[in-house]
PDB file of C-alpha atoms in Angstrom:
ATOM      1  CA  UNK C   1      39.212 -15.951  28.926  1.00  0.00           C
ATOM      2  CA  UNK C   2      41.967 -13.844  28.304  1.00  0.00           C
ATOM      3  CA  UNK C   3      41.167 -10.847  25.624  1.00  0.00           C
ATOM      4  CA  UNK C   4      37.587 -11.768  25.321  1.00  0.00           C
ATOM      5  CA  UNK C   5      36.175  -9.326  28.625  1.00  0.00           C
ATOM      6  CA  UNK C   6      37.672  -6.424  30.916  1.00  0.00           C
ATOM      7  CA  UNK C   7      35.237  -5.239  33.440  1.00  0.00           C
ATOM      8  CA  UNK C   8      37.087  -2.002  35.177  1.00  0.00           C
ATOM      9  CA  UNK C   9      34.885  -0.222  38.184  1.00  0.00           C
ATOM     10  CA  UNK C  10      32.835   1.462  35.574  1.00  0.00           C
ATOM     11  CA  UNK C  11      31.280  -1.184  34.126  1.00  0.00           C
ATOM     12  CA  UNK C  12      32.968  -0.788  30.810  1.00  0.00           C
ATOM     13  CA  UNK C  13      34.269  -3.648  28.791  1.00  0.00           C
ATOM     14  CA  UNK C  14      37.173  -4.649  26.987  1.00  0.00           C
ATOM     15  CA  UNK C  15      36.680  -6.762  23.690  1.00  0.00           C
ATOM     16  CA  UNK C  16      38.657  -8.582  21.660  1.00  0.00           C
ATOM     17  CA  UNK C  17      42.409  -7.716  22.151  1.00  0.00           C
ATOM     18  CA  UNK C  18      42.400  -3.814  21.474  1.00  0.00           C
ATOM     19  CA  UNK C  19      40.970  -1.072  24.149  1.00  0.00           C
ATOM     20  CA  UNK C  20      39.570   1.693  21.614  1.00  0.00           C
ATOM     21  CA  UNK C  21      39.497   5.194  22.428  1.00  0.00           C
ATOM     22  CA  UNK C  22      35.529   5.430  22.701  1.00  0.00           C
ATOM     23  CA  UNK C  23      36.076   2.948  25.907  1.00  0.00           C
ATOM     24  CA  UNK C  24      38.927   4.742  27.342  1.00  0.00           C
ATOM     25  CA  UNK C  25      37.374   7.903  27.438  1.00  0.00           C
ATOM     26  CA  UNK C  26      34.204   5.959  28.661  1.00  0.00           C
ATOM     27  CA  UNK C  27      35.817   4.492  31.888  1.00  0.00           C
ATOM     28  CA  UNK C  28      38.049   7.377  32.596  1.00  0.00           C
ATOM     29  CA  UNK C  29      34.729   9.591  32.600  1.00  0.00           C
ATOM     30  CA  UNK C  30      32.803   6.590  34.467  1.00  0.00           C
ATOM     31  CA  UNK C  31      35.468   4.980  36.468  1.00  0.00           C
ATOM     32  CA  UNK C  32      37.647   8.757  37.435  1.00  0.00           C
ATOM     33  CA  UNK C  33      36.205  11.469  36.393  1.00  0.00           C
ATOM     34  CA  UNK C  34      32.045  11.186  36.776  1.00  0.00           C
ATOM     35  CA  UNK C  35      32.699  13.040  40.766  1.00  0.00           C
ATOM     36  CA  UNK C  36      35.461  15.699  39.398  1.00  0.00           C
ATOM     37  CA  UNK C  37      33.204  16.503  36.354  1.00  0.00           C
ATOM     38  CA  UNK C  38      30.180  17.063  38.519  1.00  0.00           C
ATOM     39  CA  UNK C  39      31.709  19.577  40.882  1.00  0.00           C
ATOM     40  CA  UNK C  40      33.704  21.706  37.696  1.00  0.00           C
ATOM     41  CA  UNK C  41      29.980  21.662  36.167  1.00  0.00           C
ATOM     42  CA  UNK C  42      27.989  22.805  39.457  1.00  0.00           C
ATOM     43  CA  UNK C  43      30.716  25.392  39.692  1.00  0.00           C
ATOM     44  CA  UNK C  44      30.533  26.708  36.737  1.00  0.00           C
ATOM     45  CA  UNK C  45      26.807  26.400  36.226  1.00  0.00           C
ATOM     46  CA  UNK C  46      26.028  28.492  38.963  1.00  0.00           C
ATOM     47  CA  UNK C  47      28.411  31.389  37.854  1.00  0.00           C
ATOM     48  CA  UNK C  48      25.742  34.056  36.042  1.00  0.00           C
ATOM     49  CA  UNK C  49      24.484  31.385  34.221  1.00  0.00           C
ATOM     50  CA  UNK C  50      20.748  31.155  35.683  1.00  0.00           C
ATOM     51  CA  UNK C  51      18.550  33.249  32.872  1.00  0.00           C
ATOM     52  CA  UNK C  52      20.755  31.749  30.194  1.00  0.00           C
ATOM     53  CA  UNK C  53      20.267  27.951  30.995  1.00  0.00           C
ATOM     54  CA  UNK C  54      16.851  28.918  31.819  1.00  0.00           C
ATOM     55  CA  UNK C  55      16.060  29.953  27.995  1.00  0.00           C
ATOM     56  CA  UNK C  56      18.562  27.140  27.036  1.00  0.00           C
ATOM     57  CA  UNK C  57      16.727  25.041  29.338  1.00  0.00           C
ATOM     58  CA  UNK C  58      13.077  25.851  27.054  1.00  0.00           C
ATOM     59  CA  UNK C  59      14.414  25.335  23.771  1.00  0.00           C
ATOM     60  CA  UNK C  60      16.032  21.691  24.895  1.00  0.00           C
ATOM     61  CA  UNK C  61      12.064  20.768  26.256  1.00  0.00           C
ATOM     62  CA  UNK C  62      11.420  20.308  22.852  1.00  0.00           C
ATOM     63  CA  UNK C  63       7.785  18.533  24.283  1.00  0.00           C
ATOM     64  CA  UNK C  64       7.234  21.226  27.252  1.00  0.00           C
ATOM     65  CA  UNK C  65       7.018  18.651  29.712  1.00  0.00           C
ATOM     66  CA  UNK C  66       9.574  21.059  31.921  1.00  0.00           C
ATOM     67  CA  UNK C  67      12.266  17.453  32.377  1.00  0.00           C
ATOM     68  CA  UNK C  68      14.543  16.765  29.315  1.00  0.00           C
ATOM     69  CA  UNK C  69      14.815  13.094  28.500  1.00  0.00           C
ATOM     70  CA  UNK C  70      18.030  11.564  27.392  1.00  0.00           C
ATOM     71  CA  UNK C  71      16.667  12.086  23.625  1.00  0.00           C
ATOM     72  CA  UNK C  72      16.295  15.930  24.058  1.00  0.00           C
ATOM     73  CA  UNK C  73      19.534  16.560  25.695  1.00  0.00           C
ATOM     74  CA  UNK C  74      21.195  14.511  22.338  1.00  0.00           C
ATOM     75  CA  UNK C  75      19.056  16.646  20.333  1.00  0.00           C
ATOM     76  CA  UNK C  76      19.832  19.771  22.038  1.00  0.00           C
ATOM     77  CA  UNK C  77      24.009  18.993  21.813  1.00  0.00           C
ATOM     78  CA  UNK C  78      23.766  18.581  18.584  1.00  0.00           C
ATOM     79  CA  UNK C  79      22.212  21.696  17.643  1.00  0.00           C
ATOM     80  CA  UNK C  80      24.258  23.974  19.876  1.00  0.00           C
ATOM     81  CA  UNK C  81      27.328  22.211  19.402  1.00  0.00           C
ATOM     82  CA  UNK C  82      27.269  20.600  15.921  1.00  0.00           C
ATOM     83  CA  UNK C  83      28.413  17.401  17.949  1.00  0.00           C
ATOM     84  CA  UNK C  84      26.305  13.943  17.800  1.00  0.00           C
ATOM     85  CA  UNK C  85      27.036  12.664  21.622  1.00  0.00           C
ATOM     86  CA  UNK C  86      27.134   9.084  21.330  1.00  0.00           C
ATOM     87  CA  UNK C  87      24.934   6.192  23.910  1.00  0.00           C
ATOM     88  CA  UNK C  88      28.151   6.140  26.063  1.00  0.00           C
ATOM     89  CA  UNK C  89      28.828  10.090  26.723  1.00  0.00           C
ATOM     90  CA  UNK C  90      24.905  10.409  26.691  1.00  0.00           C
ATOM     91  CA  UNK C  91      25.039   8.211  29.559  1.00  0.00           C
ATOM     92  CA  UNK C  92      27.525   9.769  30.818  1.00  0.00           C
ATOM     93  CA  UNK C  93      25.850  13.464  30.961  1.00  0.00           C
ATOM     94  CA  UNK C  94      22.975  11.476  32.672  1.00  0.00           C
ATOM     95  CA  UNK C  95      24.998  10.030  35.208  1.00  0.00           C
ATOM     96  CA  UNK C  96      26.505  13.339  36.464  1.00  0.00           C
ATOM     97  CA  UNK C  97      24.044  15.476  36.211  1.00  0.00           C
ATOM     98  CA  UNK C  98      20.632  13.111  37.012  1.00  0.00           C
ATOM     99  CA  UNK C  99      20.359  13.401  41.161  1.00  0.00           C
ATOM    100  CA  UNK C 100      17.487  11.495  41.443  1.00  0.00           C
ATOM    101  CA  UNK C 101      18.369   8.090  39.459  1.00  0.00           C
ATOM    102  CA  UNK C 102      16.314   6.202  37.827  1.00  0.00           C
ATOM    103  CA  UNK C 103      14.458   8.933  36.699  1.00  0.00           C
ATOM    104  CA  UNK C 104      16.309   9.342  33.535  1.00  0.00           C
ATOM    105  CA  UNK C 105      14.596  12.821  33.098  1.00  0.00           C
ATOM    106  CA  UNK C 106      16.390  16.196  34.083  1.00  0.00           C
ATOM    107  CA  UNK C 107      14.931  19.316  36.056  1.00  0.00           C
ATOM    108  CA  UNK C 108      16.321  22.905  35.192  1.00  0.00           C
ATOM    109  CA  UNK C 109      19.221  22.339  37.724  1.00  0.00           C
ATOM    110  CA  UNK C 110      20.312  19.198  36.582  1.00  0.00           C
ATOM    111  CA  UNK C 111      20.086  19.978  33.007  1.00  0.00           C
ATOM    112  CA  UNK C 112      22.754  23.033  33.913  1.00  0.00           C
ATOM    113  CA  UNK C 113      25.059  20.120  35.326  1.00  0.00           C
ATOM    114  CA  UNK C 114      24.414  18.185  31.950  1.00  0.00           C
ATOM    115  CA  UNK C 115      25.353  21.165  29.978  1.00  0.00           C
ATOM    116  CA  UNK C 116      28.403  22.179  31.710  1.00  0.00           C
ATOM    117  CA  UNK C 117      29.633  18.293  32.032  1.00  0.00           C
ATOM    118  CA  UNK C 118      28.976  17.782  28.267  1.00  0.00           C
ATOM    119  CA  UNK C 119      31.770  20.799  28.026  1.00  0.00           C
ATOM    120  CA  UNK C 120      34.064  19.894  30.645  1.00  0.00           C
ATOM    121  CA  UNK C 121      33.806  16.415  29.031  1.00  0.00           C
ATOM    122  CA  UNK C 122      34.492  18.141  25.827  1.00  0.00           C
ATOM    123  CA  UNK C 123      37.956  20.214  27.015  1.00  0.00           C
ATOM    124  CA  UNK C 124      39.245  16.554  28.626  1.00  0.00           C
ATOM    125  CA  UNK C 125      39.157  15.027  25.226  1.00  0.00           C
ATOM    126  CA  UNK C 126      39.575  17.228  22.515  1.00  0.00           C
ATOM    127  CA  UNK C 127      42.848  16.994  20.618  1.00  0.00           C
ATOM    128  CA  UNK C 128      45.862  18.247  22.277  1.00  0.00           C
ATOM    129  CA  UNK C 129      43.868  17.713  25.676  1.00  0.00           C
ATOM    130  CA  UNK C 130      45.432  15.595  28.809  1.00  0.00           C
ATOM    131  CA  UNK C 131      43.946  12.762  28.462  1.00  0.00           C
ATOM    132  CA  UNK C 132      43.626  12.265  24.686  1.00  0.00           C
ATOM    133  CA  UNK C 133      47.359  13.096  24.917  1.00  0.00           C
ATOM    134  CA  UNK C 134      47.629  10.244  27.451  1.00  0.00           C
ATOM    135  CA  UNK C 135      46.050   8.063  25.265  1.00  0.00           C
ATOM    136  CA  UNK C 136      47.833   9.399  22.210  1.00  0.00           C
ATOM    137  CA  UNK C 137      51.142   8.353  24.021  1.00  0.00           C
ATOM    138  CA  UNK C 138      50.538   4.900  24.550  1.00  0.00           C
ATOM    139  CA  UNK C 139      49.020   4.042  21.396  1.00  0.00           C
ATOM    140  CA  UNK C 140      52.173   3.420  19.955  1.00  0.00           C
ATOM    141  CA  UNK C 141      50.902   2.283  16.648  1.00  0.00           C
ATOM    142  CA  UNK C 142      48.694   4.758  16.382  1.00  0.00           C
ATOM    143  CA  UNK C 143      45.534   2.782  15.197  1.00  0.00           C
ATOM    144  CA  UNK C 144      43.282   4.567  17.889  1.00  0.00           C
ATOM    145  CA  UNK C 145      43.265   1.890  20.346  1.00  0.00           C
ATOM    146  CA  UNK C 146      45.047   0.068  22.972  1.00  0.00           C
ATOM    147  CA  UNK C 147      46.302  -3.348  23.321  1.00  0.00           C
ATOM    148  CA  UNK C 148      46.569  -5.024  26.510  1.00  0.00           C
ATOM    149  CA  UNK C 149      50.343  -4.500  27.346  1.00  0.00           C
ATOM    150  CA  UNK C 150      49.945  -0.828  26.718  1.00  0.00           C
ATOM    151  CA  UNK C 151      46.346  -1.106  28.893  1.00  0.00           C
ATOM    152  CA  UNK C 152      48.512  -1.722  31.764  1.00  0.00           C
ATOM    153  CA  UNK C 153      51.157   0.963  30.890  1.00  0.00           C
ATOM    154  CA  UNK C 154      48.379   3.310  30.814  1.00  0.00           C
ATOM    155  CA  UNK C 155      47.220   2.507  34.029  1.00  0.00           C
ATOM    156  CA  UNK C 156      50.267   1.537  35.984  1.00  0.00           C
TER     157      UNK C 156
END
């Protein structure tokens, strides 16, 4: 049915006849960038890091069960970063950083990878950043989302 469902690689959907930002970031991160952002945050996470993402790493266990569930690592963004990650980037942060799917819980390494992709993640998208420039530019209206003509100029 035309406008009613988009499925790219990612999984993510289209709905309706607009592609919002929240879904472009979501399959750019899912469908592109998931590999990329998990190398940049291994890289970085191993650079002097260790005893500061080990403390960081005990004040996220909020229940001292030494794995931080999907909950804890919402909680702890939003206290070190004043930032509420929504279900999609949450999910996102779980799918770089969780090595040993399903688990759904994260080990002191991984949670390093969750930080560091939560602010990689961060520096794609924040204004003035490449890809929320990209986005920017074909949102010709400027109503923060996409129809399907300027989808497919997006991704031509």
């Amino acid at each position: 049915r035309r406008g009613a469902c988009f499925v790219c690689a990612g999984g993510f959907a289209w709905r309706g006849n607009t592609f919002r930002l929240q879904r472009f970031r979501a399959m750019v991160a899912g469908c592109h960038g998931a590999v990329q952002a998990r190398r940049r945050a291994k890289l970085r996470a191993g650079q002097g890091r260790a005893t500061e993402l080990e403390t960081l790493f005990k004040t996220a266990d909020a229940d001292g069960s030494g794995q931080i569930s999907r909950e804890e690592i919402a909680d702890y963004i939003m206290q070190r970063y004043g930032q509420t990650p929504n279900d999609t980037e949450i999910g996102f942060i779980m799918k770089v950083a969780d090595t040993r799917p399903p688990e759904g819980r994260l080990g002191m390494e991984e949670f390093a990878v969750a930080i560091t992709s939560w602010e990689c993640y961060r520096e794609e998208f924040a204004p003035g950043a490449r890809l929320a420039v990209l986005f920017d530019d074909c949102d010709v209206h400027k109503i923060g989302s996409l129809d399907q003509e300027q989808l497919r100029t997006l991704l031509g």
